[in-house]
Coordinates of C-alpha atoms in Angstrom, one line a residue:
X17 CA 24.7 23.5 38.0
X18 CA 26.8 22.4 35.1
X19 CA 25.5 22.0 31.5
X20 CA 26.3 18.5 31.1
X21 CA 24.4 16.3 27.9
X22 CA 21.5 15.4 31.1
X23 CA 20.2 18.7 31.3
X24 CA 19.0 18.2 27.4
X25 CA 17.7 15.3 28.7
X26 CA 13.6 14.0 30.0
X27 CA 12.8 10.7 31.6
X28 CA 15.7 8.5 29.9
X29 CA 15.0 10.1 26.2
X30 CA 16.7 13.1 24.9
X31 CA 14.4 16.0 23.7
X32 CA 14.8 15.0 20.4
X33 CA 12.6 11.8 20.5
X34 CA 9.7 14.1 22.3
X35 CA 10.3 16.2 19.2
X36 CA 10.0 13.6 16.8
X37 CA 7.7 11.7 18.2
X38 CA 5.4 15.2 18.1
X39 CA 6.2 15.9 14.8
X40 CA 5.3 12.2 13.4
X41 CA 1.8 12.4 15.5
X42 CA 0.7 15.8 13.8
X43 CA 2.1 14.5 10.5
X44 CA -0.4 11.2 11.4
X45 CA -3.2 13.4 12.5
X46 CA -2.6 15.8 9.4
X47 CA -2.8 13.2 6.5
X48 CA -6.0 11.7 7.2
X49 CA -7.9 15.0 8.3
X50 CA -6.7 16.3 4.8
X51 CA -7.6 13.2 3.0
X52 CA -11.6 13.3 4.6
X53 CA -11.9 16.8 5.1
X54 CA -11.1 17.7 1.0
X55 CA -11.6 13.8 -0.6
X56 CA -7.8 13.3 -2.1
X57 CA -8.8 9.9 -2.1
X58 CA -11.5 7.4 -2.9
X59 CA -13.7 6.3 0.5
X60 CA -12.4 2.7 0.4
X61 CA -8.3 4.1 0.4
X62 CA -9.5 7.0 3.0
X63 CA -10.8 4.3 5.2
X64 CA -7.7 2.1 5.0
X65 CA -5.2 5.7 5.3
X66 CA -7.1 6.7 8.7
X67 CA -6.9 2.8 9.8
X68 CA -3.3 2.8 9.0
X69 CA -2.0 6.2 10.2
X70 CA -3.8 5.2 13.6
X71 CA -2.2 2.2 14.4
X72 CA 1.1 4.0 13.4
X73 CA 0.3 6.7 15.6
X74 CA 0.0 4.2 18.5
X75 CA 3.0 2.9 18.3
X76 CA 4.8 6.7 17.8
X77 CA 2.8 7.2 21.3
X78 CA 4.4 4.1 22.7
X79 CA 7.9 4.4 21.7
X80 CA 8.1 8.0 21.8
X81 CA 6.0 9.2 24.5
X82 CA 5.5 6.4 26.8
X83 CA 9.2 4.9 26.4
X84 CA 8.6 1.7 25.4
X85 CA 11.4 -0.8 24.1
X86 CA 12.1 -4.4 24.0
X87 CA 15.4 -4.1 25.5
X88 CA 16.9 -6.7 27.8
X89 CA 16.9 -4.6 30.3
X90 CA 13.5 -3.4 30.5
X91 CA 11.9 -7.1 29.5
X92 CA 8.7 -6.1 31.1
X93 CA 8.1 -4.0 28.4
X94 CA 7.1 -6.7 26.0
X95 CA 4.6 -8.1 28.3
X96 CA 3.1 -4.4 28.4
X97 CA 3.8 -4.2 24.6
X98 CA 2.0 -7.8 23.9
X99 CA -0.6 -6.1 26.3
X100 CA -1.2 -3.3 24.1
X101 CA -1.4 -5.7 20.7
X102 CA -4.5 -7.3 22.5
X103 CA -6.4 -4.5 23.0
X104 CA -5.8 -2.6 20.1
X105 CA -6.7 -6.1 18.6
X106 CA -9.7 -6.1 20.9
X107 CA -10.8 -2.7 19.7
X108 CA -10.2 -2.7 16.2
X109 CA -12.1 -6.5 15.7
X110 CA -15.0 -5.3 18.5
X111 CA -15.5 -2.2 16.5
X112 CA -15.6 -3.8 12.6
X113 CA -18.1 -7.0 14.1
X114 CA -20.1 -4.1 15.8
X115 CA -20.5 -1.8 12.9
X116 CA -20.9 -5.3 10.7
X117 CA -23.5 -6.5 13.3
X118 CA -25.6 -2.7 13.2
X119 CA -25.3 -2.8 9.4
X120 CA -27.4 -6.8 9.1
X121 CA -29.6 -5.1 12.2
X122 CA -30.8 -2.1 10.5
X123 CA -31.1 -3.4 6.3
X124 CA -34.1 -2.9 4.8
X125 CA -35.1 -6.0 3.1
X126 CA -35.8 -4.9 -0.6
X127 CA -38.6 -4.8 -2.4

């Protein structure tokens, strides 16, 4: 076999976007344990750093992982990407009116 640049190479991406994309997920996973687990940060910003380094860990996992791109040729990909807006969408606006609708539910009036 010869050692060409494709042997380096894993589904279309090179081994340096796996290794990348790796390194930005434990980076994502590592900021908000550290921020909850020894309180760097007040609870309102340590909700809104998870919230953010999630969604941005979404999209590491789409473009690095699961090869994602808006490219002509691969114009499928933004249905699939349009696709993934609406459920995260879905999730993130299920979850808040759930936790909002729990919270009304379960107050004790005052008195």
């Amino acid at each position: 076999m010869s050692t060409s640049s494709h042997d380096a190479r894993l589904g279309g991406l090179n081994l340096k976007t796996y290794l990348t994309g790796f390194v930005l997920a434990l980076i994502l996973t590592a900021i908000p344990f550290g921020a909850v687990a020894f309180g760097w940060f007040s609870t309102g910003l340590t909700l809104i750093l998870v919230a953010v380094a999630a969604v941005v860990q979404i999209l590491v996992h789409l473009f690095c992982f699961l090869h994602l791109d808006f490219s002509e040729e691969n114009a499928w990909n933004t249905g699939s990407g349009a696709f993934c807006v609406l459920i995260l969408a879905i999730l993130v606006g299920g979850t808040l009116w759930l936790m909002y609708s729990l919270e009304m539910r379960t107050m004790i009036a005052g008195g």
